[in-house]
Amino acid sequence: MEHKLAALGRKPEGTCIQVGDVNIGKDFCIIAGPCSVESEEQIVEIAIEVKRAGAAVLRGGAYKPRTSPYSFRGLGRAGLEYLRKAGDITGLPIITEVIDTRDVYLISEYADILQVGARNMQNFSLLVEIGKIRKPVLLKRGMNATIEEWLNCAEYILNEGNPNVILCERGVRTFETYMRNTLDLSAVAVAKRLTHLPVFVDPSHATGKRELVETMSLSAVMAGCDGLEIEVHSNPQNALSDKEQQLLPKDFEMLLKKTGKLVEFRKQLEV
Ligand code: PEP
Ligand code: MN
């Protein structure tokens, strides 16, 4: 494998990315928020809840990649404005997905971190465009991508001069149909061995089922991830996307208490 720029040997101390008060790669970091930004009230309410529970970064999709063109595809620019407002009210940095090269500059004016979704992992022109700016970027693993393909996509961004890449495992497609995807925790261990980049896990899209999110989050911590991205909604039953997997704020809060303990335990194992 040739991962010239991402290779661990190039930076054995690991990449740290300062976003707001959090040092991603050094401090364990929780990104949380709804699948989609649905209204100003919705995102502000959820932002306050996730901040109270201990999240460090607020997520919310304004441009949504949807399987069907008839599904809710996001509020676009208005969604970015509401997300920014919710971030400013709570003091949380914000992350949102970019699905089109034409939106990179607009979205980077609003967002603190750009997200490349699983469906766009190998959109090479998008990766090159994002590589030309310096905004941190969370690169999700494609649902059909090998680890090598995923790391090569990180290489595309790094090669353009943007060193602020965060990897995110979010489940891959297998023969199993019970979950939405199969969370590949071995990919976390491999990415940590091969690269100096922070590695996150998204247990929400990986499982597609809210009752599995806690167990897989705790397992991801023990697999060595640097952070989690979790979907949270105050009223998941009526969410405009991903109803089945979004956690209620109270369940999210419980989950963060447990992950916090496990992160401390993991530190003890390291010495
Ligand atoms: C998301 O995080 O909003 C999303 C669409 O996830 P993925 O790209 O992993 O499917
Ligand atoms: Mn979602």
Tab-separated table of C-alpha atoms and ligand atoms in Angstrom:
chain	number	residue	atom	x	y	z
A	1	MET	CA	0.000	0.000	0.000
A	2	GLU	CA	1.285	3.429	-0.794
A	3	HIS	CA	-0.090	5.983	1.614
A	4	LYS	CA	2.755	8.413	1.473
A	5	LEU	CA	1.147	11.257	3.342
A	6	ALA	CA	-1.186	9.389	5.702
A	7	ALA	CA	1.366	6.771	6.785
A	8	LEU	CA	1.875	6.498	10.529
A	9	GLY	CA	5.650	6.512	10.069
A	10	ARG	CA	5.444	10.057	8.761
A	11	LYS	CA	3.933	11.402	11.954
A	12	PRO	CA	4.120	8.807	14.749
A	13	GLU	CA	2.739	11.249	17.327
A	14	GLY	CA	-0.557	11.378	15.378
A	15	THR	CA	-2.444	14.250	13.751
A	16	CYS	CA	-4.252	16.655	16.077
A	17	ILE	CA	-6.879	18.996	14.699
A	18	GLN	CA	-7.976	21.921	16.834
A	19	VAL	CA	-11.685	22.685	16.387
A	20	GLY	CA	-13.232	25.048	18.938
A	21	ASP	CA	-12.220	23.810	22.382
A	22	VAL	CA	-11.529	20.270	21.249
A	23	ASN	CA	-8.264	18.852	20.016
A	24	ILE	CA	-9.400	16.055	17.703
A	25	GLY	CA	-6.940	13.169	17.743
A	26	LYS	CA	-5.892	13.974	21.313
A	27	ASP	CA	-9.137	14.490	23.246
A	28	PHE	CA	-11.878	11.913	22.756
A	29	CYS	CA	-14.529	13.788	20.777
A	30	ILE	CA	-18.275	13.361	20.366
A	31	ILE	CA	-20.034	14.769	17.305
A	32	ALA	CA	-23.813	14.714	17.674
A	33	GLY	CA	-26.992	16.142	16.258
A	34	PRO	CA	-29.834	15.259	13.943
A	35	CYS	CA	-29.539	13.501	10.629
A	36	SER	CA	-31.035	16.564	8.904
A	37	VAL	CA	-31.503	20.177	9.863
A	38	GLU	CA	-35.314	20.475	9.684
A	39	SER	CA	-35.985	23.958	11.088
A	40	GLU	CA	-34.295	26.612	13.187
A	41	GLU	CA	-36.220	25.572	16.316
A	42	GLN	CA	-35.395	21.877	15.790
A	43	ILE	CA	-31.643	22.371	15.431
A	44	VAL	CA	-31.366	24.921	18.252
A	45	GLU	CA	-33.268	22.635	20.638
A	46	ILE	CA	-31.130	19.614	19.783
A	47	ALA	CA	-27.914	21.656	19.936
A	48	ILE	CA	-28.728	22.724	23.505
A	49	GLU	CA	-29.483	19.107	24.473
A	50	VAL	CA	-26.337	17.580	22.965
A	51	LYS	CA	-24.157	20.319	24.406
A	52	ARG	CA	-25.616	19.692	27.868
A	53	ALA	CA	-24.923	15.969	27.497
A	54	GLY	CA	-21.269	16.600	26.588
A	55	ALA	CA	-20.984	16.684	22.798
A	56	ALA	CA	-18.100	18.768	21.437
A	57	VAL	CA	-19.312	19.261	17.854
A	58	LEU	CA	-22.828	19.718	16.407
A	59	ARG	CA	-23.848	17.840	13.259
A	60	GLY	CA	-26.778	18.338	10.899
A	61	GLY	CA	-27.291	17.727	7.199
A	62	ALA	CA	-28.390	20.612	4.976
A	63	TYR	CA	-27.610	18.854	1.666
A	64	LYS	CA	-28.715	15.246	2.020
A	65	PRO	CA	-27.714	12.398	-0.281
A	66	ARG	CA	-30.923	10.323	-0.439
A	67	THR	CA	-31.567	7.002	-2.111
A	68	SER	CA	-34.868	8.262	-3.530
A	69	PRO	CA	-35.225	11.677	-5.156
A	70	TYR	CA	-38.657	11.934	-3.513
A	71	SER	CA	-37.261	11.818	0.028
A	72	PHE	CA	-36.404	14.968	1.997
A	73	ARG	CA	-33.135	16.245	0.536
A	74	GLY	CA	-32.336	18.963	3.057
A	75	LEU	CA	-32.994	22.684	3.463
A	76	GLY	CA	-29.845	23.732	1.582
A	77	ARG	CA	-28.601	27.216	2.399
A	78	ALA	CA	-31.330	27.861	4.980
A	79	GLY	CA	-30.203	24.665	6.726
A	80	LEU	CA	-26.641	25.988	6.855
A	81	GLU	CA	-27.850	29.228	8.409
A	82	TYR	CA	-29.904	27.474	11.096
A	83	LEU	CA	-27.034	25.099	11.877
A	84	ARG	CA	-24.590	28.026	12.188
A	85	LYS	CA	-27.014	29.827	14.457
A	86	ALA	CA	-27.412	26.740	16.682
A	87	GLY	CA	-23.612	26.417	16.794
A	88	ASP	CA	-23.211	30.071	17.761
A	89	ILE	CA	-25.891	29.918	20.459
A	90	THR	CA	-24.290	26.888	22.110
A	91	GLY	CA	-20.652	27.621	21.271
A	92	LEU	CA	-20.383	24.272	19.471
A	93	PRO	CA	-18.393	24.002	16.238
A	94	ILE	CA	-20.502	22.569	13.403
A	95	ILE	CA	-20.050	19.835	10.809
A	96	THR	CA	-22.179	19.322	7.711
A	97	GLU	CA	-21.975	17.272	4.537
A	98	VAL	CA	-20.843	18.537	1.138
A	99	ILE	CA	-22.219	16.541	-1.785
A	100	ASP	CA	-21.272	18.775	-4.708
A	101	THR	CA	-18.016	20.464	-5.721
A	102	ARG	CA	-20.002	23.623	-6.511
A	103	ASP	CA	-20.976	23.958	-2.818
A	104	VAL	CA	-17.535	23.577	-1.245
A	105	TYR	CA	-16.810	27.300	-0.832
A	106	LEU	CA	-20.312	28.222	0.314
A	107	ILE	CA	-20.431	25.450	2.908
A	108	SER	CA	-16.938	26.193	4.148
A	109	GLU	CA	-18.067	29.733	4.965
A	110	TYR	CA	-20.559	28.272	7.447
A	111	ALA	CA	-19.067	25.008	8.702
A	112	ASP	CA	-16.085	24.315	10.962
A	113	ILE	CA	-15.701	20.760	9.605
A	114	LEU	CA	-16.811	19.454	6.199
A	115	GLN	CA	-18.167	15.935	5.897
A	116	VAL	CA	-17.691	13.719	2.861
A	117	GLY	CA	-20.375	11.049	3.035
A	118	ALA	CA	-20.045	7.361	2.259
A	119	ARG	CA	-21.696	7.803	-1.146
A	120	ASN	CA	-19.155	10.427	-2.166
A	121	MET	CA	-16.021	8.863	-0.734
A	122	GLN	CA	-14.605	8.291	-4.196
A	123	ASN	CA	-15.873	11.501	-5.747
A	124	PHE	CA	-12.340	12.487	-6.659
A	125	SER	CA	-13.163	15.968	-7.917
A	126	LEU	CA	-14.894	16.705	-4.592
A	127	LEU	CA	-11.865	15.390	-2.688
A	128	VAL	CA	-9.512	17.569	-4.745
A	129	GLU	CA	-11.674	20.672	-4.189
A	130	ILE	CA	-11.823	20.046	-0.439
A	131	GLY	CA	-8.086	19.416	-0.444
A	132	LYS	CA	-7.479	22.909	-1.753
A	133	ILE	CA	-8.946	24.515	1.358
A	134	ARG	CA	-7.707	24.014	4.909
A	135	LYS	CA	-10.984	23.214	6.656
A	136	PRO	CA	-10.936	19.971	8.624
A	137	VAL	CA	-12.750	17.206	6.766
A	138	LEU	CA	-14.373	14.035	8.053
A	139	LEU	CA	-14.072	11.385	5.362
A	140	LYS	CA	-16.539	8.540	5.706
A	141	ARG	CA	-15.701	5.101	4.409
A	142	GLY	CA	-17.786	4.113	1.403
A	143	MET	CA	-20.222	1.281	2.059
A	144	ASN	CA	-18.479	-0.844	-0.587
A	145	ALA	CA	-14.947	0.420	-0.125
A	146	THR	CA	-11.927	-1.529	1.017
A	147	ILE	CA	-9.721	0.009	3.683
A	148	GLU	CA	-7.104	0.662	1.037
A	149	GLU	CA	-9.558	2.538	-1.178
A	150	TRP	CA	-10.664	4.603	1.823
A	151	LEU	CA	-7.090	5.532	2.771
A	152	ASN	CA	-6.329	6.446	-0.829
A	153	CYS	CA	-9.235	8.906	-0.710
A	154	ALA	CA	-7.685	10.524	2.371
A	155	GLU	CA	-4.475	10.671	0.348
A	156	TYR	CA	-6.272	12.678	-2.372
A	157	ILE	CA	-7.183	15.379	0.165
A	158	LEU	CA	-3.758	15.400	1.823
A	159	ASN	CA	-2.039	15.547	-1.547
A	160	GLU	CA	-3.783	18.838	-2.347
A	161	GLY	CA	-2.315	20.363	0.806
A	162	ASN	CA	-5.098	19.950	3.379
A	163	PRO	CA	-3.592	18.039	6.321
A	164	ASN	CA	-6.770	18.104	8.454
A	165	VAL	CA	-8.357	14.769	7.589
A	166	ILE	CA	-10.419	12.676	10.002
A	167	LEU	CA	-11.380	9.135	8.937
A	168	CYS	CA	-14.817	7.738	9.832
A	169	GLU	CA	-15.949	4.110	9.693
A	170	ARG	CA	-19.746	3.914	9.255
A	171	GLY	CA	-20.416	0.310	8.352
A	172	VAL	CA	-20.105	-1.593	5.118
A	173	ARG	CA	-22.582	-3.580	3.075
A	174	THR	CA	-22.514	-7.320	3.698
A	175	PHE	CA	-24.881	-10.285	3.254
A	176	GLU	CA	-26.409	-9.410	6.640
A	177	THR	CA	-29.764	-7.645	6.464
A	178	TYR	CA	-30.671	-7.290	10.145
A	179	MET	CA	-28.652	-4.076	10.463
A	180	ARG	CA	-28.532	-1.320	7.879
A	181	ASN	CA	-24.791	-2.010	7.454
A	182	THR	CA	-22.165	-4.074	9.260
A	183	LEU	CA	-19.886	-2.018	11.495
A	184	ASP	CA	-16.306	-2.977	10.662
A	185	LEU	CA	-14.391	-2.301	13.846
A	186	SER	CA	-11.341	-4.061	12.483
A	187	ALA	CA	-11.078	-1.173	9.994
A	188	VAL	CA	-10.634	1.169	12.961
A	189	ALA	CA	-7.770	-0.931	14.308
A	190	VAL	CA	-6.195	-1.141	10.843
A	191	ALA	CA	-6.529	2.597	10.136
A	192	LYS	CA	-4.949	3.356	13.532
A	193	ARG	CA	-2.030	1.022	12.743
A	194	LEU	CA	-1.434	2.335	9.239
A	195	THR	CA	-2.083	6.055	9.548
A	196	HIS	CA	-1.535	9.058	11.803
A	197	LEU	CA	-5.063	10.376	11.132
A	198	PRO	CA	-7.806	10.510	13.784
A	199	VAL	CA	-10.324	7.688	13.279
A	200	PHE	CA	-14.007	8.090	14.173
A	201	VAL	CA	-16.944	5.682	14.194
A	202	ASP	CA	-20.559	6.425	13.272
A	203	PRO	CA	-22.651	3.730	15.002
A	204	SER	CA	-25.926	5.341	13.854
A	205	HIS	CA	-25.543	4.752	10.109
A	206	ALA	CA	-23.593	1.553	10.772
A	207	THR	CA	-26.520	-0.127	12.528
A	208	GLY	CA	-29.586	1.848	11.434
A	209	LYS	CA	-31.194	0.799	14.748
A	210	ARG	CA	-31.223	2.983	17.820
A	211	GLU	CA	-31.181	0.010	20.204
A	212	LEU	CA	-27.776	-1.043	18.856
A	213	VAL	CA	-26.119	2.373	18.977
A	214	GLU	CA	-24.967	2.187	22.601
A	215	THR	CA	-23.378	-1.257	22.396
A	216	MET	CA	-21.576	-0.464	19.173
A	217	SER	CA	-20.394	2.901	20.526
A	218	LEU	CA	-18.831	1.231	23.552
A	219	SER	CA	-17.274	-1.442	21.341
A	220	ALA	CA	-15.877	1.269	19.059
A	221	VAL	CA	-14.198	2.948	22.028
A	222	MET	CA	-12.476	-0.317	22.890
A	223	ALA	CA	-11.443	-0.773	19.245
A	224	GLY	CA	-9.429	2.430	19.653
A	225	CYS	CA	-11.425	5.142	17.915
A	226	ASP	CA	-10.714	8.822	18.567
A	227	GLY	CA	-14.352	9.847	18.600
A	228	LEU	CA	-17.929	9.038	17.659
A	229	GLU	CA	-20.510	10.653	15.409
A	230	ILE	CA	-24.017	9.969	16.721
A	231	GLU	CA	-27.433	11.017	15.454
A	232	VAL	CA	-29.705	12.599	18.082
A	233	HIS	CA	-33.243	13.947	17.611
A	234	SER	CA	-35.778	15.279	20.133
A	235	ASN	CA	-38.627	13.595	18.287
A	236	PRO	CA	-37.176	10.749	16.194
A	237	GLN	CA	-40.588	9.320	15.220
A	238	ASN	CA	-41.304	12.462	13.254
A	239	ALA	CA	-37.802	13.026	11.873
A	240	LEU	CA	-37.615	13.800	8.156
A	241	SER	CA	-34.804	11.236	7.697
A	242	ASP	CA	-33.355	8.261	9.583
A	243	LYS	CA	-36.210	7.890	12.114
A	244	GLU	CA	-35.094	4.438	13.226
A	245	GLN	CA	-31.590	5.254	14.349
A	246	GLN	CA	-31.676	8.658	16.020
A	247	LEU	CA	-31.321	8.652	19.799
A	248	LEU	CA	-33.463	10.647	22.192
A	249	PRO	CA	-31.391	13.234	24.081
A	250	LYS	CA	-31.869	11.382	27.392
A	251	ASP	CA	-30.517	8.125	25.915
A	252	PHE	CA	-27.652	10.033	24.336
A	253	GLU	CA	-26.786	11.528	27.708
A	254	MET	CA	-26.670	8.053	29.306
A	255	LEU	CA	-24.503	6.802	26.465
A	256	LEU	CA	-22.006	9.634	26.952
A	257	LYS	CA	-21.692	8.827	30.656
A	258	LYS	CA	-20.757	5.264	29.721
A	259	THR	CA	-18.375	6.199	26.918
A	260	GLY	CA	-16.702	8.687	29.275
A	261	LYS	CA	-16.000	5.900	31.779
A	262	LEU	CA	-14.716	3.589	29.080
A	263	VAL	CA	-12.393	6.242	27.651
A	264	GLU	CA	-10.888	6.628	31.147
A	265	PHE	CA	-10.533	2.855	31.441
A	266	ARG	CA	-8.848	2.714	28.035
A	267	LYS	CA	-6.274	5.259	29.191
A	268	GLN	CA	-5.428	2.981	32.123
A	269	LEU	CA	-4.820	0.095	29.726
A	270	GLU	CA	-2.400	2.211	27.692
A	271	VAL	CA	0.153	2.599	30.497
B	1	PEP	C1	-24.765	11.330	7.345
B	1	PEP	O1	-23.900	11.254	8.236
B	1	PEP	O2	-25.614	12.220	7.327
B	1	PEP	C2	-24.786	10.312	6.269
B	1	PEP	C3	-25.555	10.445	5.198
B	1	PEP	O3	-23.984	9.262	6.513
B	1	PEP	P1	-23.300	8.240	5.465
B	1	PEP	O4	-22.624	9.081	4.433
B	1	PEP	O5	-22.346	7.502	6.355
B	1	PEP	O6	-24.396	7.381	4.928
B	2	MN	MN	-28.632	10.047	8.741
